[in-house]
Short mmCIF file of C-alpha atoms in Angstrom, two decimals:
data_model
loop_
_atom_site.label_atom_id
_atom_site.label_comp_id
_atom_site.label_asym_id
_atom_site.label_seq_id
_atom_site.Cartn_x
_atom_site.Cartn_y
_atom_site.Cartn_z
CA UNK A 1 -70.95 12.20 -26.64
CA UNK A 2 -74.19 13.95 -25.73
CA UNK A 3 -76.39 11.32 -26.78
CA UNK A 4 -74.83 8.60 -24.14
CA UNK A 5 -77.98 8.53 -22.70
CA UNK A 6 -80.54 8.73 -25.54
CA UNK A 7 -83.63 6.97 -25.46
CA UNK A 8 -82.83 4.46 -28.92
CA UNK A 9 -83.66 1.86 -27.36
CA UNK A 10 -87.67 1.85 -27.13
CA UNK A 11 -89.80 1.63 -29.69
CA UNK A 12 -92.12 4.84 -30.89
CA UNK A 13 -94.93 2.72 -29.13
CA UNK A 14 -93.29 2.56 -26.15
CA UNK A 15 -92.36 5.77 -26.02
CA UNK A 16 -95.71 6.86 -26.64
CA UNK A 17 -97.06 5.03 -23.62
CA UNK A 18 -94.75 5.93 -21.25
CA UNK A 19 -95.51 9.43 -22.12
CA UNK A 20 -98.30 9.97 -20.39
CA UNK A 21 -96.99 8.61 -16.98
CA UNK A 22 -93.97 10.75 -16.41
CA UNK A 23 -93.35 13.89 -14.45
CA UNK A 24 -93.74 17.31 -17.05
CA UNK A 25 -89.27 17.64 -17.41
CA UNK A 26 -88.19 14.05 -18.31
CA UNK A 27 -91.24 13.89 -20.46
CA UNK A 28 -90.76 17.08 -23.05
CA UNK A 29 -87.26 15.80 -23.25
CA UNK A 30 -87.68 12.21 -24.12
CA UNK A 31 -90.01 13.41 -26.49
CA UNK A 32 -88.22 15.79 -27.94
CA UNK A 33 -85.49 13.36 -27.92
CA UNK A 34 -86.85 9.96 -29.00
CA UNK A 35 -89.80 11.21 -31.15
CA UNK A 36 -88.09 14.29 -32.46
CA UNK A 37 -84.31 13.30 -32.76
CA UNK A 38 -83.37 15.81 -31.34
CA UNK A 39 -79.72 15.95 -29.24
CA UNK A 40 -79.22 16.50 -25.63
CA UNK A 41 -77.19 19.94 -26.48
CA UNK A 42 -80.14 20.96 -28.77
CA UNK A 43 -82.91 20.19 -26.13
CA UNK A 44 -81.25 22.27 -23.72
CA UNK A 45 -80.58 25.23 -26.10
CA UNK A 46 -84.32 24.90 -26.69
CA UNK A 47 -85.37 24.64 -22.89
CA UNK A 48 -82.96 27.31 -21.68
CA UNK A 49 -81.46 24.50 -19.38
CA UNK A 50 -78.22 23.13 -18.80
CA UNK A 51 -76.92 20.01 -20.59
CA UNK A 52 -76.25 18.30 -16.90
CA UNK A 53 -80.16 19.00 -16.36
CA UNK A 54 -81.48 17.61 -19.70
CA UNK A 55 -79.09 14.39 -19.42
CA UNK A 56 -80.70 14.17 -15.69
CA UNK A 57 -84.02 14.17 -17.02
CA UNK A 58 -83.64 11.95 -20.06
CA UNK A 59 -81.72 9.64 -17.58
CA UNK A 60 -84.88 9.75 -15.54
CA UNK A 61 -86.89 8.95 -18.36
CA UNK A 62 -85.15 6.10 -19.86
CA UNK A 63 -84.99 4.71 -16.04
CA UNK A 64 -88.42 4.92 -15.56
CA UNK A 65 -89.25 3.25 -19.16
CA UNK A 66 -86.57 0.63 -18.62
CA UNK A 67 -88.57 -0.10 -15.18
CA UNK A 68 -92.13 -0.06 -16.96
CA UNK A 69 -90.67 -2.38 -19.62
CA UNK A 70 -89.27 -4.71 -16.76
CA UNK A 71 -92.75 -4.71 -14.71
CA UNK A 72 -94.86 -5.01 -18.25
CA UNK A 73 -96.86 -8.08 -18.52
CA UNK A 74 -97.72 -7.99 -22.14
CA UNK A 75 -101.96 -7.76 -21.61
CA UNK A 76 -102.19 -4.76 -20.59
CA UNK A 77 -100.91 -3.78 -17.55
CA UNK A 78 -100.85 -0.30 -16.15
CA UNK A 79 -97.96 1.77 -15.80
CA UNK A 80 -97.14 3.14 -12.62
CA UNK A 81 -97.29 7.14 -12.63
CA UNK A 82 -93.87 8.73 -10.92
#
């Protein structure tokens, strides 16, 4: 399925925080994926990309919020820019 590695998971919050510390790529399309519901085949129709890149940067981007999530002390702490 295309959405094997979808970003479910997190909550809106969460994905609106990690927003803002992720490269420009793995950003629009966990964005466009978690926020907008939007499908891996879709984003890449839309970006002009192919589906092996979009999966690659969702994959990054559910990483690197899985990782913020692990590190996250609950008060506050700051998320570490890629």
């Amino acid at each position: 399925a295309d959405d094997a590695c979808g970003a479910g998971e997190f909550t809106h919050s969460e994905v609106m925080q990690a927003l803002g510390h992720m490269e420009e790529k793995p950003m629009q399309v966990l964005a466009m994926n978690a926020l907008g519901g939007m499908r891996c085949t879709q984003i890449a129709a839309v970006m002009g990309e192919s589906l092996r890149t979009v999966r690659a940067w969702l994959r990054e981007a559910v990483l690197n919020m899985r990782t913020m999530r692990m590190h996250s002390t609950g008060n506050g702490a700051q998320l570490k820019r890629m």
